[in-house]
């Protein structure tokens, strides 16, 4: 059987679109990641950053929470800790215990580092606003491994639910992450800044890259021994797999996000910026040309951390919450599903299979398994990205318009032309937009847009290849015979149970009729007033073309061939 001209045209135009989208992909970008962590998988960056509205919300939130009360409060807290015999776990105690070790270091902060401003950078004086009680509830959230899209809706939901629970007095986030997706980290940061109760970050091991931003969004930051925080510069992976610097636009954006978050919680903005941009020089802390990563003792000394805690019980002790009921927060099933569906491998497969199913359904008679599977895959793709706040009405509208143009091209306009190209283009654009949420200019400069375009392009290319294979081999499969023509041939009174089966079916060979719709290569034709499903030899056959049955393939399928001009069919 000859190769389908229609399927070849679709594949050619599809591959042209893919090549056009991928011709500029000289690099493969990744999500924001610091020098201490591996780059995260996935697509673009989220359109979420500091704003005037966000600033007002931070002020309102901080007004509801406890504020530092000055030296008197620090002295009172220090006395309380000494009275309990546990000075090591006080906000000031950890710093005090390290005074001897750090005494000589002040004199060494000269030269490359510069002179440390001891009045500006000193141990935290935040007052813990809690008192013990068995009737109090503390929510425990674990933020570990790579930060992905599924984590953001989970933490946002937990923080939102707390607003309805008066017994909850604090949220403690146990952080141990090398970084991950920027869009997820920014969403988590926004939720934390608007929390209705005090929040505590416990850096159990490391808060690197996106983890540093999340830690900064908490009211209190506690460190376990050996904990680290910082190295939050945006990077992307080059074509050869090595890390490359992003453009200044992305770096500037992330500097602003880190500074605004740190300052919203009363911390120094320069230190936060130095974790993002190696060109930032903070005298006595961060030399120019080096990315800042703080150890637990440095973080406590320079006012980034508020205390030391080597266990969760220590966290409760430092925060004066001993005896409180601990409630571990767990993601629900929708958040778990979203975490799987938004993974780069699964989302690409859903895109490819969804588009393939829709195209096959549009080019074959009736509505059956390909359409159901295609719509199911696309539904799962949209569901995962909707839960993670990446898919909205605009993306769904563009996708629907694209599918509509493809349908017009298939059912109304012969061949394959501008409507088909525009349809594929709109579908591709809608899918790309679902993978990014930062402003287009920032996503482009940071590589997120190219990453999303590469993922969609590969999915479209895979769809084109699978479509070629389908139209090339599926018509010859027995399953196709049962799906396409079994019922229709039965209505033509073809005997399928008696000894005269082959003879009766062979009577169809040579009959002439007319295509009542385009054959792509499946379609319908009329024979003496009977309309049945047929298939061409693979080529596109326009509506109204005279055809002749040349074969009853496998005893069931009517295969037709266009009749040359001048020959009149018998209707």
Coordinates of C-alpha atoms in Angstrom, one line a residue:
X1 CA 0.0 0.0 0.0
X2 CA 1.3 3.4 -0.9
X3 CA 2.2 5.9 1.8
X4 CA -0.5 8.4 2.7
X5 CA 0.0 11.8 1.1
X6 CA -2.1 13.4 3.7
X7 CA -0.1 11.9 6.6
X8 CA 3.1 12.8 4.9
X9 CA 2.0 16.4 4.5
X10 CA 1.0 16.7 8.1
X11 CA 4.3 15.3 9.2
X12 CA 6.3 17.6 6.9
X13 CA 4.5 20.7 8.1
X14 CA 4.8 19.5 11.7
X15 CA 8.5 18.9 11.4
X16 CA 8.9 22.3 9.7
X17 CA 7.2 23.9 12.7
X18 CA 9.4 21.9 15.1
X19 CA 12.6 22.8 13.3
X20 CA 11.6 26.5 13.3
X21 CA 11.0 26.3 17.0
X22 CA 14.2 24.5 17.8
X23 CA 16.6 26.3 15.4
X24 CA 17.5 28.8 18.1
X25 CA 18.0 26.2 20.8
X26 CA 21.7 26.3 21.2
X27 CA 21.5 25.6 24.9
X28 CA 19.3 23.6 27.2
X29 CA 18.4 25.7 30.2
X30 CA 17.4 24.5 33.6
X31 CA 15.6 25.9 36.6
X32 CA 17.3 28.2 39.1
X33 CA 19.9 26.4 41.1
X34 CA 22.9 27.3 43.2
X35 CA 26.4 26.2 43.2
X36 CA 25.8 23.6 45.9
X37 CA 22.9 21.8 44.3
X38 CA 22.1 19.9 41.1
X39 CA 20.0 21.7 38.5
X40 CA 16.3 20.9 38.6
X41 CA 14.4 19.2 35.8
X42 CA 11.5 20.9 34.2
X43 CA 10.4 23.9 32.3
X44 CA 10.1 27.7 32.8
X45 CA 10.1 30.1 35.7
X46 CA 7.0 31.6 37.3
X47 CA 5.7 35.2 36.8
X48 CA 5.7 36.1 40.4
X49 CA 7.9 38.7 42.1
X50 CA 7.9 41.6 44.5
X51 CA 5.2 44.2 44.1
X52 CA 3.6 47.1 45.9
X53 CA 0.6 44.9 46.8
X54 CA 2.9 42.2 48.2
X55 CA 4.7 44.8 50.2
X56 CA 1.5 46.0 51.8
X57 CA 0.6 42.4 52.6
X58 CA 3.9 41.8 54.2
X59 CA 3.5 44.9 56.4
X60 CA 0.0 43.8 57.5
X61 CA 1.3 40.3 58.2
X62 CA 4.3 41.5 60.2
X63 CA 2.0 43.8 62.3
X64 CA 0.0 40.7 63.3
X65 CA 3.2 38.9 64.4
X66 CA 5.6 39.6 67.2
X67 CA 8.2 42.3 66.6
X68 CA 11.7 42.6 68.1
X69 CA 11.5 44.5 71.4
X70 CA 15.0 45.8 71.7
X71 CA 17.9 45.2 74.1
X72 CA 15.6 44.8 77.1
X73 CA 13.8 41.8 75.5
X74 CA 17.1 40.3 74.5
X75 CA 18.4 40.6 78.1
X76 CA 15.2 39.1 79.5
X77 CA 15.3 36.2 77.1
X78 CA 19.0 35.5 77.9
X79 CA 18.2 35.5 81.6
X80 CA 15.3 33.1 81.0
X81 CA 17.6 30.7 79.1
X82 CA 20.3 30.8 81.8
X83 CA 17.6 30.0 84.4
X84 CA 16.6 26.9 82.5
X85 CA 20.2 25.8 82.3
X86 CA 20.1 25.7 78.5
X87 CA 22.0 28.7 77.2
X88 CA 23.2 26.8 74.2
X89 CA 19.8 26.9 72.6
X90 CA 18.9 30.6 73.1
X91 CA 18.8 33.0 70.3
X92 CA 21.8 34.8 71.7
X93 CA 23.3 31.8 73.5
X94 CA 24.7 30.0 70.4
X95 CA 26.4 33.2 69.3
X96 CA 27.7 33.7 72.8
X97 CA 29.2 30.2 73.0
X98 CA 31.2 30.9 69.8
X99 CA 32.5 34.3 70.8
X100 CA 35.9 32.9 71.9
X101 CA 36.2 31.1 68.6
X102 CA 35.3 34.1 66.6
X103 CA 37.1 36.8 68.6
X104 CA 40.2 36.8 66.4
X105 CA 38.2 36.6 63.1
X106 CA 37.0 40.2 63.4
X107 CA 40.6 41.3 63.0
X108 CA 41.0 39.1 59.9
X109 CA 38.0 40.7 58.1
X110 CA 40.4 43.0 56.3
X111 CA 41.8 43.0 52.8
X112 CA 39.7 41.0 50.4
X113 CA 36.7 40.9 52.6
X114 CA 37.0 44.4 54.1
X115 CA 36.1 45.6 57.6
X116 CA 33.0 44.1 59.1
X117 CA 30.4 46.5 60.4
X118 CA 29.8 45.0 63.8
X119 CA 26.9 47.3 64.6
X120 CA 25.1 46.4 61.4
X121 CA 25.8 42.7 61.4
X122 CA 25.2 41.2 64.8
X123 CA 23.4 38.3 66.4
X124 CA 19.6 38.3 66.1
X125 CA 17.6 40.1 68.7
X126 CA 14.2 38.7 67.7
X127 CA 12.0 37.8 70.6
X128 CA 10.2 34.5 70.6
X129 CA 6.5 35.3 71.0
X130 CA 5.5 31.9 72.4
X131 CA 4.9 30.2 75.7
X132 CA 4.5 26.5 76.4
X133 CA 1.1 24.8 76.6
X134 CA -0.4 21.4 75.7
X135 CA -3.3 23.0 74.0
X136 CA -1.2 24.5 71.3
X137 CA -0.7 23.0 67.9
X138 CA 2.5 23.3 65.7
X139 CA 2.3 22.3 62.1
X140 CA 5.4 20.5 60.9
X141 CA 6.2 20.7 57.1
X142 CA 9.1 18.8 55.5
X143 CA 10.8 20.5 52.5
X144 CA 13.4 18.0 51.2
X145 CA 15.1 16.9 48.0
X146 CA 14.6 19.0 44.8
X147 CA 11.9 21.6 44.9
X148 CA 9.3 20.8 42.2
X149 CA 5.9 22.1 41.1
X150 CA 3.9 19.7 43.2
X151 CA 5.4 21.2 46.5
X152 CA 4.0 24.7 46.0
X153 CA 0.3 23.9 46.1
X154 CA 0.8 21.6 49.1
X155 CA 2.5 24.3 51.2
X156 CA 0.1 26.9 50.0
X157 CA -2.9 24.8 51.1
X158 CA -1.4 24.1 54.5
X159 CA -0.8 27.8 55.2
X160 CA -4.3 28.7 54.0
X161 CA -5.9 26.0 56.2
X162 CA -4.1 27.4 59.3
X163 CA -6.1 30.6 59.0
X164 CA -9.2 28.8 60.0
X165 CA -7.6 27.1 63.0
X166 CA -7.2 29.2 66.1
X167 CA -5.3 26.4 68.0
X168 CA -2.4 26.5 65.6
X169 CA 0.3 28.9 66.9
X170 CA 3.2 28.2 64.5
X171 CA 4.4 26.5 61.4
X172 CA 7.8 24.8 61.4
X173 CA 9.4 24.0 58.0
X174 CA 12.2 21.4 58.2
X175 CA 14.4 22.4 55.2
X176 CA 17.0 20.1 53.6
X177 CA 17.2 20.9 49.8
X178 CA 19.8 21.6 47.2
X179 CA 17.3 23.9 45.3
X180 CA 15.0 23.4 42.4
X181 CA 12.4 25.2 40.3
X182 CA 12.2 29.0 40.7
X183 CA 8.5 29.1 40.0
X184 CA 7.7 26.7 42.8
X185 CA 10.1 28.5 45.2
X186 CA 8.5 31.9 44.5
X187 CA 5.0 30.5 45.0
X188 CA 6.1 29.0 48.4
X189 CA 7.7 32.3 49.3
X190 CA 4.5 34.2 48.6
X191 CA 2.4 31.9 50.7
X192 CA 4.8 32.1 53.7
X193 CA 4.9 35.9 53.6
X194 CA 1.1 35.9 53.9
X195 CA 0.9 33.3 56.7
X196 CA -1.4 34.1 59.6
X197 CA 0.9 32.6 62.3
X198 CA 4.6 32.9 62.9
X199 CA 6.7 30.6 60.7
X200 CA 10.0 28.9 61.7
X201 CA 12.6 27.6 59.2
X202 CA 14.8 24.8 60.6
X203 CA 17.7 24.4 58.2
X204 CA 18.4 20.8 59.1
X205 CA 21.2 20.3 56.6
X206 CA 21.2 22.8 53.7
X207 CA 19.0 25.5 52.3
X208 CA 20.8 26.0 49.0
X209 CA 19.6 27.9 45.9
X210 CA 15.7 28.1 45.9
X211 CA 15.9 26.7 49.4
X212 CA 17.6 29.9 50.6
X213 CA 14.7 32.0 49.3
X214 CA 12.2 29.8 51.1
X215 CA 14.2 30.0 54.3
X216 CA 14.3 33.8 54.1
X217 CA 10.5 33.9 53.9
X218 CA 10.1 32.6 57.4
X219 CA 9.9 34.8 60.6
X220 CA 12.6 32.7 62.4
X221 CA 15.5 30.7 61.0
X222 CA 17.2 28.0 63.1
X223 CA 20.3 26.0 62.1
X224 CA 21.4 22.5 63.0
X225 CA 25.1 22.0 63.4
X226 CA 26.8 22.0 60.0
X227 CA 23.9 23.6 58.2
X228 CA 24.4 25.9 55.2
X229 CA 22.4 28.5 53.4
X230 CA 23.0 30.4 50.2
X231 CA 24.5 29.9 46.7
X232 CA 21.3 31.1 45.0
X233 CA 22.5 32.3 41.7
X234 CA 20.3 31.5 38.6
X235 CA 22.1 29.1 36.2
X236 CA 21.3 27.1 33.1
X237 CA 22.8 24.1 31.5
X238 CA 24.7 24.6 28.3
X239 CA 24.5 22.5 25.2
X240 CA 27.4 20.3 26.4
X241 CA 26.0 19.8 29.9
X242 CA 28.0 22.4 31.7
X243 CA 26.5 25.2 33.8
X244 CA 26.3 28.6 32.2
X245 CA 25.4 32.0 33.6
X246 CA 22.1 33.5 32.8
X247 CA 21.4 37.1 31.5
X248 CA 21.5 40.1 33.7
X249 CA 17.7 40.5 33.5
X250 CA 17.2 37.2 35.4
X251 CA 19.9 37.9 37.9
X252 CA 18.5 41.4 38.6
X253 CA 15.0 39.9 39.0
X254 CA 16.2 37.3 41.5
X255 CA 18.3 39.9 43.4
X256 CA 15.2 41.9 43.9
X257 CA 13.2 38.9 45.0
X258 CA 15.8 37.8 47.6
X259 CA 16.3 41.3 48.9
X260 CA 12.6 42.0 49.2
X261 CA 12.0 38.7 51.0
X262 CA 14.9 39.2 53.5
X263 CA 13.9 42.8 54.3
X264 CA 10.3 41.8 54.7
X265 CA 11.5 39.7 57.7
X266 CA 13.9 42.3 59.1
X267 CA 17.1 40.8 57.6
X268 CA 19.9 42.5 55.7
X269 CA 19.1 42.8 52.0
X270 CA 22.8 43.1 50.9
X271 CA 23.6 39.6 52.4
X272 CA 20.6 38.1 50.6
X273 CA 21.7 39.7 47.3
X274 CA 25.2 38.4 47.7
X275 CA 23.8 34.9 47.7
X276 CA 22.4 35.6 44.2
X277 CA 25.1 37.8 42.6
X278 CA 28.8 37.2 43.0
X279 CA 29.5 40.9 42.1
X280 CA 27.9 42.0 45.4
X281 CA 30.5 43.0 48.0
X282 CA 29.4 43.0 51.7
X283 CA 32.4 44.2 53.8
X284 CA 33.5 41.6 56.3
X285 CA 31.1 38.9 55.0
X286 CA 31.2 38.4 51.2
X287 CA 34.1 39.4 48.9
X288 CA 33.4 40.6 45.4
X289 CA 33.6 37.8 42.9
X290 CA 32.5 35.0 45.2
X291 CA 29.0 33.7 45.7
X292 CA 27.9 33.8 49.3
X293 CA 27.1 30.6 51.3
X294 CA 26.8 30.9 55.0
X295 CA 27.6 28.2 57.6
X296 CA 25.4 27.8 60.6
X297 CA 27.8 29.8 62.8
X298 CA 28.2 32.5 60.2
X299 CA 24.5 32.8 59.8
X300 CA 24.0 33.2 63.5
X301 CA 26.8 35.7 63.8
X302 CA 25.6 37.9 61.0
X303 CA 22.0 38.0 62.0
X304 CA 20.6 35.7 59.3
X305 CA 19.9 32.9 61.8
X306 CA 18.0 33.2 65.1
X307 CA 19.2 30.2 67.0
X308 CA 20.7 26.7 66.9
X309 CA 18.7 23.4 67.0
X310 CA 20.1 19.9 66.4
X311 CA 16.7 18.1 66.8
X312 CA 13.1 18.9 66.4
X313 CA 12.8 18.9 70.2
X314 CA 15.5 21.5 70.3
X315 CA 13.4 23.6 67.9
X316 CA 10.4 23.4 70.2
X317 CA 12.7 24.4 73.1
X318 CA 14.3 27.4 71.4
X319 CA 10.8 28.6 70.3
X320 CA 9.3 28.0 73.8
X321 CA 6.8 25.5 72.4
X322 CA 7.8 22.5 74.5
X323 CA 4.7 20.4 75.2
X324 CA 2.8 21.6 72.1
X325 CA 1.0 19.1 69.9
X326 CA 2.9 18.4 66.7
X327 CA 0.9 17.9 63.6
X328 CA 2.7 16.6 60.5
X329 CA 1.4 18.1 57.3
X330 CA 1.0 15.6 54.4
X331 CA 0.2 16.3 50.7
X332 CA -3.3 15.1 49.6
X333 CA -3.8 12.8 46.6
X334 CA -4.4 15.7 44.1
X335 CA -1.1 17.3 45.1
X336 CA 0.7 13.9 44.8
X337 CA -0.9 13.4 41.3
X338 CA 0.1 16.9 40.2
X339 CA 3.7 16.2 41.3
X340 CA 3.8 13.2 38.9
X341 CA 1.8 14.8 36.0
X342 CA 4.0 17.9 35.9
X343 CA 7.3 16.0 35.7
X344 CA 9.1 16.6 32.4
X345 CA 9.0 13.0 31.2
X346 CA 5.3 12.4 32.1
X347 CA 4.1 15.8 30.8
X348 CA 5.9 15.3 27.5
X349 CA 4.3 11.8 27.1
X350 CA 0.9 13.2 27.8
X351 CA 1.3 16.0 25.3
X352 CA 2.5 13.6 22.5
X353 CA -0.2 10.9 23.1
X354 CA -2.9 13.5 23.5
X355 CA -2.1 15.3 20.2
X356 CA -1.7 11.9 18.4
X357 CA -5.1 10.7 19.6
X358 CA -6.9 13.8 18.6
X359 CA -5.3 13.8 15.1
X360 CA -6.1 10.1 14.5
X361 CA -9.7 10.7 15.7
X362 CA -10.1 13.6 13.3
X363 CA -8.9 11.6 10.4
X364 CA -10.9 8.4 11.0
X365 CA -14.7 7.8 10.9
X366 CA -16.8 7.9 14.1
X367 CA -15.5 8.5 17.6
X368 CA -13.6 5.8 19.3
X369 CA -10.6 4.7 21.3
X370 CA -8.1 7.2 19.9
X371 CA -10.3 10.2 20.7
X372 CA -11.0 8.9 24.2
X373 CA -7.3 8.3 24.9
X374 CA -6.2 11.6 23.4
X375 CA -8.7 13.6 25.4
X376 CA -7.8 11.7 28.5
X377 CA -4.1 12.4 28.1
X378 CA -4.7 16.1 27.5
X379 CA -7.1 16.3 30.4
X380 CA -4.4 14.9 32.7
X381 CA -1.8 17.3 31.3
X382 CA -4.1 20.3 31.9
X383 CA -5.1 19.0 35.3
X384 CA -1.6 18.8 36.6
X385 CA -0.6 22.2 35.4
X386 CA -3.9 23.7 36.6
X387 CA -3.3 22.4 40.2
X388 CA 0.2 23.9 40.1
X389 CA -1.2 27.3 38.9
X390 CA 0.4 27.2 35.5
X391 CA -2.6 26.5 33.3
X392 CA -5.3 29.1 32.9
X393 CA -8.2 30.2 30.7
X394 CA -6.0 31.8 28.1
X395 CA -3.9 28.7 27.5
X396 CA -7.0 26.5 27.2
X397 CA -8.5 29.0 24.7
X398 CA -5.4 29.0 22.5
X399 CA -5.3 25.2 22.6
X400 CA -9.0 25.0 21.6
X401 CA -8.5 27.4 18.7
X402 CA -5.6 25.4 17.5
X403 CA -7.5 22.1 17.5
X404 CA -10.4 23.9 15.8
X405 CA -8.2 25.1 13.0
X406 CA -6.9 21.6 12.5
X407 CA -10.4 20.3 12.3
X408 CA -11.3 22.9 9.7
X409 CA -8.2 21.9 7.7
X410 CA -9.2 18.3 7.8
X411 CA -12.9 18.5 7.1
X412 CA -13.3 21.7 5.1
X413 CA -10.2 22.6 3.2
X414 CA -8.7 20.0 0.9
X415 CA -5.0 19.2 1.4
X416 CA -3.0 20.8 4.2
X417 CA -2.2 24.5 4.2
X418 CA -2.2 27.7 6.3
X419 CA -5.0 26.6 8.6
X420 CA -3.2 23.5 9.6
X421 CA 0.1 25.3 10.2
X422 CA -1.7 27.9 12.3
X423 CA -3.5 25.2 14.2
X424 CA -0.3 23.4 15.1
X425 CA 1.3 26.8 16.0
X426 CA -1.5 27.7 18.4
X427 CA -1.4 24.3 20.1
X428 CA 2.4 24.6 20.5
X429 CA 2.2 28.2 21.9
X430 CA -0.5 27.2 24.4
X431 CA 1.5 24.2 25.6
X432 CA 4.7 26.4 26.0
X433 CA 2.7 29.0 28.0
X434 CA 1.6 26.3 30.4
X435 CA 5.2 25.5 31.2
X436 CA 6.3 29.1 32.1
X437 CA 4.8 31.8 34.3
X438 CA 7.5 34.5 34.6
X439 CA 7.2 37.4 32.2
X440 CA 8.2 36.3 28.7
X441 CA 11.3 38.6 28.6
X442 CA 12.6 37.2 31.9
X443 CA 11.9 33.6 30.9
X444 CA 13.7 34.1 27.6
X445 CA 16.7 35.7 29.2
X446 CA 16.9 32.9 31.9
X447 CA 16.4 30.1 29.4
X448 CA 13.0 29.0 30.8
X449 CA 11.2 29.9 27.6
X450 CA 13.6 27.9 25.5
X451 CA 13.4 25.0 27.8
X452 CA 9.6 24.9 27.5
X453 CA 9.8 25.3 23.7
X454 CA 12.3 22.5 23.5
X455 CA 10.0 20.2 25.6
X456 CA 7.0 21.0 23.4
X457 CA 8.9 20.7 20.2
X458 CA 10.2 17.3 21.1
X459 CA 6.6 16.3 21.9
X460 CA 5.3 17.5 18.6
X461 CA 8.1 15.8 16.8
X462 CA 7.3 12.5 18.6
X463 CA 3.7 13.0 17.6
X464 CA 4.6 13.4 13.9
X465 CA 6.7 10.2 14.0
X466 CA 4.0 8.2 15.7
X467 CA 1.4 9.6 13.3
X468 CA 3.5 8.4 10.3
X469 CA 3.9 5.0 11.8
X470 CA 0.2 4.8 12.5
X471 CA -0.9 5.6 9.0
X472 CA 1.8 3.4 7.5
X473 CA 1.2 0.2 9.6
X474 CA -2.2 0.5 11.3
X475 CA -4.3 0.0 8.2
X476 CA -2.7 -3.5 7.8
X477 CA -3.4 -4.6 11.3
X478 CA -6.3 -6.9 12.2
X479 CA -7.3 -4.6 15.0
X480 CA -8.0 -1.8 12.4
X481 CA -10.3 -4.1 10.5
X482 CA -12.5 -4.7 13.5
X483 CA -12.5 -1.0 14.6
X484 CA -13.3 0.5 11.2
X485 CA -15.4 -1.6 8.9
X486 CA -16.7 -4.7 10.7
X487 CA -20.1 -3.3 11.5
X488 CA -20.6 -1.5 8.2
X489 CA -19.9 -4.6 6.1
X490 CA -22.3 -6.5 8.2
X491 CA -25.0 -4.0 7.2
X492 CA -24.3 -4.8 3.6
X493 CA -25.6 -8.3 4.2
X494 CA -22.2 -9.8 3.8
X495 CA -22.4 -13.4 5.1
X496 CA -19.8 -14.0 7.8
X497 CA -21.0 -17.4 9.0
X498 CA -21.8 -19.5 5.9
X499 CA -19.6 -21.2 3.4
X500 CA -20.1 -18.5 0.8
X501 CA -18.3 -15.8 2.7
X502 CA -15.4 -15.2 0.3
X503 CA -17.6 -15.4 -2.7
X504 CA -20.1 -12.8 -1.4
X505 CA -17.4 -10.4 -0.3
X506 CA -15.5 -10.7 -3.5
X507 CA -18.6 -9.4 -5.3
X508 CA -17.7 -5.9 -4.0
X509 CA -14.5 -5.9 -6.0
X510 CA -15.0 -3.7 -9.1
X511 CA -18.0 -1.8 -7.8
X512 CA -17.8 1.9 -8.4
X513 CA -19.1 4.7 -6.3
X514 CA -18.3 8.2 -5.2
X515 CA -16.6 9.5 -2.1
X516 CA -19.1 11.4 0.1
X517 CA -16.4 12.9 2.1
X518 CA -12.6 13.4 2.0
X519 CA -10.7 10.1 2.4
X520 CA -7.7 10.8 4.7
X521 CA -7.2 7.8 4.0
X522 CA -10.4 6.7 5.9
X523 CA -13.7 8.0 4.9
X524 CA -17.1 7.1 3.4
X525 CA -18.3 6.3 -0.1
X526 CA -21.7 5.7 -1.7
X527 CA -22.3 2.6 -3.8
X528 CA -25.8 2.4 -5.4
X529 CA -27.2 4.5 -2.6
X530 CA -25.4 2.6 0.2
X531 CA -23.0 4.7 2.2
X532 CA -20.2 2.6 3.8
X533 CA -16.8 3.2 5.3
X534 CA -13.8 2.8 3.0
X535 CA -10.1 3.4 2.9
X536 CA -7.9 4.6 0.1
X537 CA -4.6 3.0 -0.8
X538 CA -3.0 5.7 1.3
X539 CA -3.4 8.8 -0.8
X540 CA -5.7 11.7 -0.1
X541 CA -9.0 11.5 -2.0
X542 CA -11.2 14.6 -2.3
X543 CA -14.9 14.6 -1.7
X544 CA -16.9 13.8 -4.8
X545 CA -14.1 11.8 -6.5
X546 CA -15.3 8.6 -8.3
X547 CA -13.8 5.5 -6.7
X548 CA -13.6 1.8 -7.4
X549 CA -13.3 -1.1 -4.9
X550 CA -10.1 -2.9 -5.7
X551 CA -9.8 -5.1 -2.7
X552 CA -11.7 -6.5 0.3
X553 CA -8.7 -6.6 2.6
X554 CA -8.7 -9.5 5.2
X555 CA -12.2 -10.2 4.2
X556 CA -13.6 -7.0 5.8
X557 CA -12.0 -3.8 4.6
X558 CA -13.1 -2.1 1.4
X559 CA -10.1 -0.6 -0.3
X560 CA -10.8 1.9 -3.0
X561 CA -8.9 3.6 -5.8
X562 CA -9.8 6.9 -7.6
X563 CA -11.2 6.3 -11.1
X564 CA -9.5 8.1 -13.9
X565 CA -11.3 11.1 -15.5
X566 CA -13.7 10.1 -18.2
X567 CA -14.9 6.9 -16.5
X568 CA -18.4 7.1 -15.1
X569 CA -19.2 5.2 -11.9
X570 CA -22.4 3.3 -11.4
X571 CA -24.4 4.7 -8.5

